[in-house]
């Protein structure tokens, strides 16, 4: 089967899906959910447009081999396309200097973003592609992508969270790009080994992490160098890193074990369940208990 659509204009893209291919749709918050018709397959797209930015979260499977071909030439409307699979592999027809948008879409679980070219301060296209790939695999980019992919695409109640994560991902991508165009502090191989050692210590001691002074002593650095170089290498402070790793581990345990929330709380380094629940809510916009309940309810 061939699906041929406009691609860089969100309104025309949606209209052609619904009018030409009988996709159903419903709107929640600022996201439009477009459902694959049952006679073609299963799954949906969640589409959000903000100013000149377009975001699409796709998770579907067609019953028959299906190709996508766009009516638009690559780069139409001065938009740069970015496609990200769940394994964080990236593609961009614009940055790869292809002429047409065309690929197999039989089974998709990924994101598509269109970002105005004038928002990209770095114009060397091959470098821009490399920088985006680095960002998606950086700690910050990777965490946000994991959060996006953990949101159940079948649940329209998650529209507000998904929208906020799209914006957050794009914000930090532009910040990452702009910061990478600035001179960086040179980090020697010796200091890289020390910072990597500090990261390993944190990763292996989430239930009882050392404080900054203790961590600096363990790796042989002064506290100021440890804090500055850690942020330089990972684009995140040590405190933010610890919280992020704890929350990711908590999410994993909630999804993959039957452990009580109180036990998970202690395993990720919190002694107060209420404080843990508040931190989890600030990080994921949902309580641990509700997160586990939603996952069970929406799994299919």
Short mmCIF file of C-alpha atoms in Angstrom, two decimals:
data_model
loop_
_atom_site.label_atom_id
_atom_site.label_comp_id
_atom_site.label_asym_id
_atom_site.label_seq_id
_atom_site.Cartn_x
_atom_site.Cartn_y
_atom_site.Cartn_z
CA UNK A 1 0.00 0.00 0.00
CA UNK A 2 1.16 3.53 -0.76
CA UNK A 3 0.17 6.48 1.42
CA UNK A 4 0.85 9.78 -0.30
CA UNK A 5 0.41 12.99 1.68
CA UNK A 6 1.54 16.54 2.16
CA UNK A 7 4.07 16.36 4.97
CA UNK A 8 5.34 19.79 5.98
CA UNK A 9 1.93 21.38 6.48
CA UNK A 10 0.30 19.85 9.56
CA UNK A 11 -3.28 20.82 8.65
CA UNK A 12 -3.10 19.37 5.14
CA UNK A 13 -1.35 16.26 6.48
CA UNK A 14 -4.19 15.64 8.92
CA UNK A 15 -6.94 16.43 6.42
CA UNK A 16 -5.53 14.05 3.83
CA UNK A 17 -5.14 11.23 6.37
CA UNK A 18 -8.75 11.57 7.45
CA UNK A 19 -10.33 12.34 4.05
CA UNK A 20 -8.24 10.13 1.74
CA UNK A 21 -7.43 7.18 4.02
CA UNK A 22 -10.31 7.18 6.52
CA UNK A 23 -8.20 7.76 9.63
CA UNK A 24 -10.37 8.73 12.59
CA UNK A 25 -9.41 11.57 14.87
CA UNK A 26 -10.13 13.29 18.16
CA UNK A 27 -8.63 16.33 19.84
CA UNK A 28 -7.45 16.60 23.43
CA UNK A 29 -5.71 19.69 24.75
CA UNK A 30 -3.58 20.96 21.85
CA UNK A 31 -2.82 17.48 20.50
CA UNK A 32 -4.76 15.83 17.70
CA UNK A 33 -4.88 12.04 17.89
CA UNK A 34 -5.29 10.34 14.51
CA UNK A 35 -6.21 6.64 14.60
CA UNK A 36 -5.29 4.00 12.02
CA UNK A 37 -8.54 2.44 10.67
CA UNK A 38 -9.04 -1.09 11.96
CA UNK A 39 -9.20 -2.57 8.45
CA UNK A 40 -5.67 -1.28 7.75
CA UNK A 41 -3.96 -2.05 11.07
CA UNK A 42 -3.75 -0.62 14.56
CA UNK A 43 -2.18 2.31 16.38
CA UNK A 44 -2.25 6.08 16.13
CA UNK A 45 -0.40 9.33 15.57
CA UNK A 46 -0.45 12.22 18.02
CA UNK A 47 0.16 15.52 16.27
CA UNK A 48 0.97 18.86 17.85
CA UNK A 49 1.74 22.13 16.05
CA UNK A 50 3.11 25.16 17.83
CA UNK A 51 3.94 28.29 15.83
CA UNK A 52 6.13 26.92 13.00
CA UNK A 53 7.09 23.75 14.87
CA UNK A 54 5.41 20.40 14.14
CA UNK A 55 5.67 17.32 16.35
CA UNK A 56 4.35 13.82 15.63
CA UNK A 57 4.42 10.80 17.92
CA UNK A 58 3.70 7.72 15.83
CA UNK A 59 3.05 4.21 17.13
CA UNK A 60 1.28 1.91 14.68
CA UNK A 61 1.44 -1.23 12.60
CA UNK A 62 -0.22 -1.75 9.23
CA UNK A 63 -1.40 -5.23 8.29
CA UNK A 64 0.21 -5.00 4.84
CA UNK A 65 3.57 -3.55 3.72
CA UNK A 66 3.06 0.21 3.47
CA UNK A 67 5.19 2.93 1.90
CA UNK A 68 5.01 6.68 2.59
CA UNK A 69 5.63 9.24 -0.15
CA UNK A 70 5.25 12.96 0.42
CA UNK A 71 3.81 15.42 -2.05
CA UNK A 72 6.25 18.00 -0.63
CA UNK A 73 9.86 18.36 -1.63
CA UNK A 74 12.38 18.02 1.18
CA UNK A 75 12.82 21.39 2.89
CA UNK A 76 9.39 22.74 1.92
CA UNK A 77 8.22 25.63 4.10
CA UNK A 78 11.85 26.06 5.27
CA UNK A 79 11.48 23.21 7.76
CA UNK A 80 14.16 20.76 8.85
CA UNK A 81 12.86 17.27 9.55
CA UNK A 82 14.15 15.06 12.38
CA UNK A 83 12.99 11.45 12.85
CA UNK A 84 13.86 9.51 16.01
CA UNK A 85 13.21 5.81 16.58
CA UNK A 86 12.67 4.35 20.04
CA UNK A 87 16.27 3.03 20.01
CA UNK A 88 17.35 6.69 19.56
CA UNK A 89 18.61 6.23 16.01
CA UNK A 90 17.99 9.41 14.02
CA UNK A 91 17.29 10.32 10.41
CA UNK A 92 16.77 13.56 8.54
CA UNK A 93 15.96 13.79 4.84
CA UNK A 94 16.88 17.49 4.87
CA UNK A 95 20.25 17.06 6.55
CA UNK A 96 21.07 14.02 4.42
CA UNK A 97 20.31 16.18 1.35
CA UNK A 98 17.67 13.85 -0.02
CA UNK A 99 15.15 15.14 -2.54
CA UNK A 100 11.96 13.41 -1.42
CA UNK A 101 10.37 12.15 1.77
CA UNK A 102 9.95 8.43 1.16
CA UNK A 103 10.31 5.39 3.43
CA UNK A 104 8.67 2.22 4.69
CA UNK A 105 6.05 2.89 7.40
CA UNK A 106 4.63 -0.61 7.88
CA UNK A 107 5.64 -0.57 11.54
CA UNK A 108 6.57 2.67 13.30
CA UNK A 109 7.36 3.58 16.87
CA UNK A 110 9.04 6.95 16.88
CA UNK A 111 8.94 10.72 16.77
CA UNK A 112 9.01 13.21 13.92
CA UNK A 113 9.82 16.85 14.41
CA UNK A 114 9.80 19.74 11.96
CA UNK A 115 11.83 22.72 13.17
CA UNK A 116 12.13 26.02 11.25
CA UNK A 117 15.52 26.32 9.58
CA UNK A 118 15.98 29.86 10.95
CA UNK A 119 16.07 28.40 14.48
CA UNK A 120 19.24 26.51 13.62
CA UNK A 121 22.17 28.83 14.17
CA UNK A 122 24.61 26.19 12.93
CA UNK A 123 24.19 25.95 9.15
CA UNK A 124 26.75 23.28 8.32
CA UNK A 125 24.28 20.49 7.65
CA UNK A 126 26.46 17.46 8.26
CA UNK A 127 27.64 18.94 11.57
CA UNK A 128 24.04 19.71 12.50
CA UNK A 129 23.06 16.08 11.89
CA UNK A 130 25.97 14.88 14.04
CA UNK A 131 25.07 17.32 16.80
CA UNK A 132 21.46 16.16 16.83
CA UNK A 133 22.56 12.54 17.08
CA UNK A 134 24.84 13.46 19.98
CA UNK A 135 21.99 15.30 21.69
CA UNK A 136 19.59 12.35 21.38
CA UNK A 137 22.20 10.12 23.01
CA UNK A 138 23.29 12.66 25.61
CA UNK A 139 22.07 12.18 29.14
CA UNK A 140 19.52 15.02 28.98
CA UNK A 141 18.18 14.19 25.53
CA UNK A 142 18.06 10.49 26.28
CA UNK A 143 16.10 11.00 29.51
CA UNK A 144 13.46 13.15 27.81
CA UNK A 145 13.13 10.68 24.93
CA UNK A 146 12.66 7.83 27.39
CA UNK A 147 9.95 9.85 29.11
CA UNK A 148 8.19 10.50 25.79
CA UNK A 149 8.31 6.85 24.77
CA UNK A 150 7.04 5.78 28.19
CA UNK A 151 3.84 7.82 27.71
CA UNK A 152 1.09 5.49 26.53
CA UNK A 153 0.06 6.72 23.09
CA UNK A 154 -3.36 5.06 23.44
CA UNK A 155 -4.33 7.23 26.42
CA UNK A 156 -5.60 10.67 25.37
CA UNK A 157 -5.38 11.84 28.99
CA UNK A 158 -1.62 12.06 28.55
CA UNK A 159 -1.89 14.74 25.85
CA UNK A 160 -0.78 17.60 28.11
CA UNK A 161 2.27 15.68 29.36
CA UNK A 162 3.29 14.64 25.83
CA UNK A 163 2.96 18.19 24.57
CA UNK A 164 5.12 19.55 27.40
CA UNK A 165 7.78 16.89 26.72
CA UNK A 166 7.89 17.79 23.01
CA UNK A 167 8.54 21.41 23.94
CA UNK A 168 11.10 20.47 26.61
CA UNK A 169 12.95 18.19 24.17
CA UNK A 170 13.12 20.94 21.54
CA UNK A 171 14.14 23.58 24.08
CA UNK A 172 17.10 21.54 25.29
CA UNK A 173 18.04 20.57 21.73
CA UNK A 174 18.36 24.23 20.72
CA UNK A 175 20.21 24.94 23.98
CA UNK A 176 22.54 22.00 23.31
CA UNK A 177 23.19 23.18 19.76
CA UNK A 178 23.90 26.76 20.80
CA UNK A 179 26.17 25.73 23.67
CA UNK A 180 28.10 23.38 21.39
CA UNK A 181 28.80 26.29 19.07
CA UNK A 182 30.60 28.05 21.92
CA UNK A 183 34.17 27.37 23.10
CA UNK A 184 34.31 24.49 25.57
CA UNK A 185 36.53 23.94 28.53
CA UNK A 186 39.17 21.41 27.56
CA UNK A 187 38.90 18.29 29.68
CA UNK A 188 42.06 16.23 29.88
CA UNK A 189 41.98 12.45 29.55
CA UNK A 190 42.98 12.22 33.20
CA UNK A 191 40.04 14.36 34.33
CA UNK A 192 37.66 12.48 32.02
CA UNK A 193 38.63 9.26 33.80
CA UNK A 194 38.01 10.91 37.17
CA UNK A 195 34.60 12.20 36.14
CA UNK A 196 33.65 8.84 34.62
CA UNK A 197 34.68 7.22 37.91
CA UNK A 198 32.45 9.67 39.80
CA UNK A 199 29.54 8.81 37.50
CA UNK A 200 30.11 5.08 38.04
CA UNK A 201 30.10 5.56 41.81
CA UNK A 202 26.79 7.42 41.61
CA UNK A 203 25.27 4.80 39.28
CA UNK A 204 26.23 1.97 41.62
CA UNK A 205 25.10 3.65 44.84
CA UNK A 206 21.69 5.17 44.09
CA UNK A 207 20.26 3.95 47.37
CA UNK A 208 23.02 5.69 49.35
CA UNK A 209 24.89 8.22 47.22
CA UNK A 210 27.93 10.00 48.70
CA UNK A 211 27.72 13.77 49.10
CA UNK A 212 29.80 16.04 46.85
CA UNK A 213 32.68 16.30 49.31
CA UNK A 214 32.86 12.52 49.77
CA UNK A 215 32.58 11.91 46.03
CA UNK A 216 35.40 14.37 45.31
CA UNK A 217 37.62 12.62 47.85
CA UNK A 218 36.85 9.21 46.33
CA UNK A 219 37.94 10.26 42.83
CA UNK A 220 40.78 12.56 43.85
CA UNK A 221 39.43 15.93 42.76
CA UNK A 222 38.51 19.09 44.63
CA UNK A 223 34.79 19.75 44.92
CA UNK A 224 34.74 22.73 42.56
CA UNK A 225 36.57 20.89 39.75
CA UNK A 226 34.27 17.90 40.22
CA UNK A 227 31.11 20.01 39.89
CA UNK A 228 32.35 22.07 36.94
CA UNK A 229 33.82 19.19 34.94
CA UNK A 230 30.87 16.88 35.61
CA UNK A 231 28.46 19.45 34.19
CA UNK A 232 30.80 20.13 31.30
CA UNK A 233 30.88 16.46 30.31
CA UNK A 234 27.24 15.52 30.92
CA UNK A 235 25.37 18.85 30.54
CA UNK A 236 23.73 18.30 33.93
CA UNK A 237 24.63 19.02 37.56
CA UNK A 238 25.54 16.16 39.91
CA UNK A 239 22.37 16.69 41.95
CA UNK A 240 20.19 16.67 38.82
CA UNK A 241 21.97 13.55 37.62
CA UNK A 242 21.31 11.70 40.87
CA UNK A 243 17.61 12.63 40.82
CA UNK A 244 17.29 11.62 37.16
CA UNK A 245 18.93 8.24 37.68
CA UNK A 246 16.81 7.57 40.77
CA UNK A 247 13.62 8.45 38.94
CA UNK A 248 14.54 6.31 35.94
CA UNK A 249 15.29 3.36 38.21
CA UNK A 250 12.04 3.91 40.09
CA UNK A 251 10.12 3.98 36.82
CA UNK A 252 11.79 0.75 35.71
CA UNK A 253 10.91 -0.98 38.98
CA UNK A 254 7.32 0.24 38.84
CA UNK A 255 6.92 -1.10 35.30
CA UNK A 256 8.79 -4.38 35.63
CA UNK A 257 8.29 -5.59 39.19
CA UNK A 258 5.52 -6.06 41.72
CA UNK A 259 7.51 -4.39 44.49
CA UNK A 260 5.49 -2.14 46.80
CA UNK A 261 6.04 1.58 46.24
CA UNK A 262 7.56 1.90 49.73
CA UNK A 263 10.21 -0.69 48.91
CA UNK A 264 11.02 1.02 45.62
CA UNK A 265 11.27 4.32 47.50
CA UNK A 266 14.00 2.86 49.75
CA UNK A 267 15.83 1.15 46.88
CA UNK A 268 16.30 4.45 45.05
CA UNK A 269 17.60 6.31 48.08
CA UNK A 270 14.56 7.91 49.73
CA UNK A 271 13.50 7.24 53.32
CA UNK A 272 10.29 9.24 53.16
CA UNK A 273 7.64 7.85 50.83
CA UNK A 274 5.84 11.19 50.60
CA UNK A 275 9.02 13.00 49.56
CA UNK A 276 9.75 10.27 47.00
CA UNK A 277 6.21 10.53 45.58
CA UNK A 278 6.47 14.34 45.33
CA UNK A 279 9.83 14.09 43.54
CA UNK A 280 8.45 11.47 41.14
CA UNK A 281 5.43 13.68 40.44
CA UNK A 282 7.64 16.73 39.73
CA UNK A 283 9.72 14.63 37.35
CA UNK A 284 6.99 12.73 35.48
CA UNK A 285 3.85 14.78 36.26
CA UNK A 286 2.19 11.69 37.74
CA UNK A 287 2.37 9.85 41.07
CA UNK A 288 4.19 6.48 41.27
CA UNK A 289 0.94 4.65 42.08
CA UNK A 290 -0.96 6.25 39.20
CA UNK A 291 1.98 5.68 36.84
CA UNK A 292 1.92 1.93 37.53
CA UNK A 293 -1.89 1.81 37.29
CA UNK A 294 -1.90 3.64 33.92
CA UNK A 295 0.75 1.34 32.50
CA UNK A 296 -1.19 -1.78 33.46
CA UNK A 297 -4.45 -0.30 32.17
CA UNK A 298 -3.04 0.80 28.80
CA UNK A 299 -0.70 -2.10 28.01
CA UNK A 300 -1.69 -4.05 24.94
#
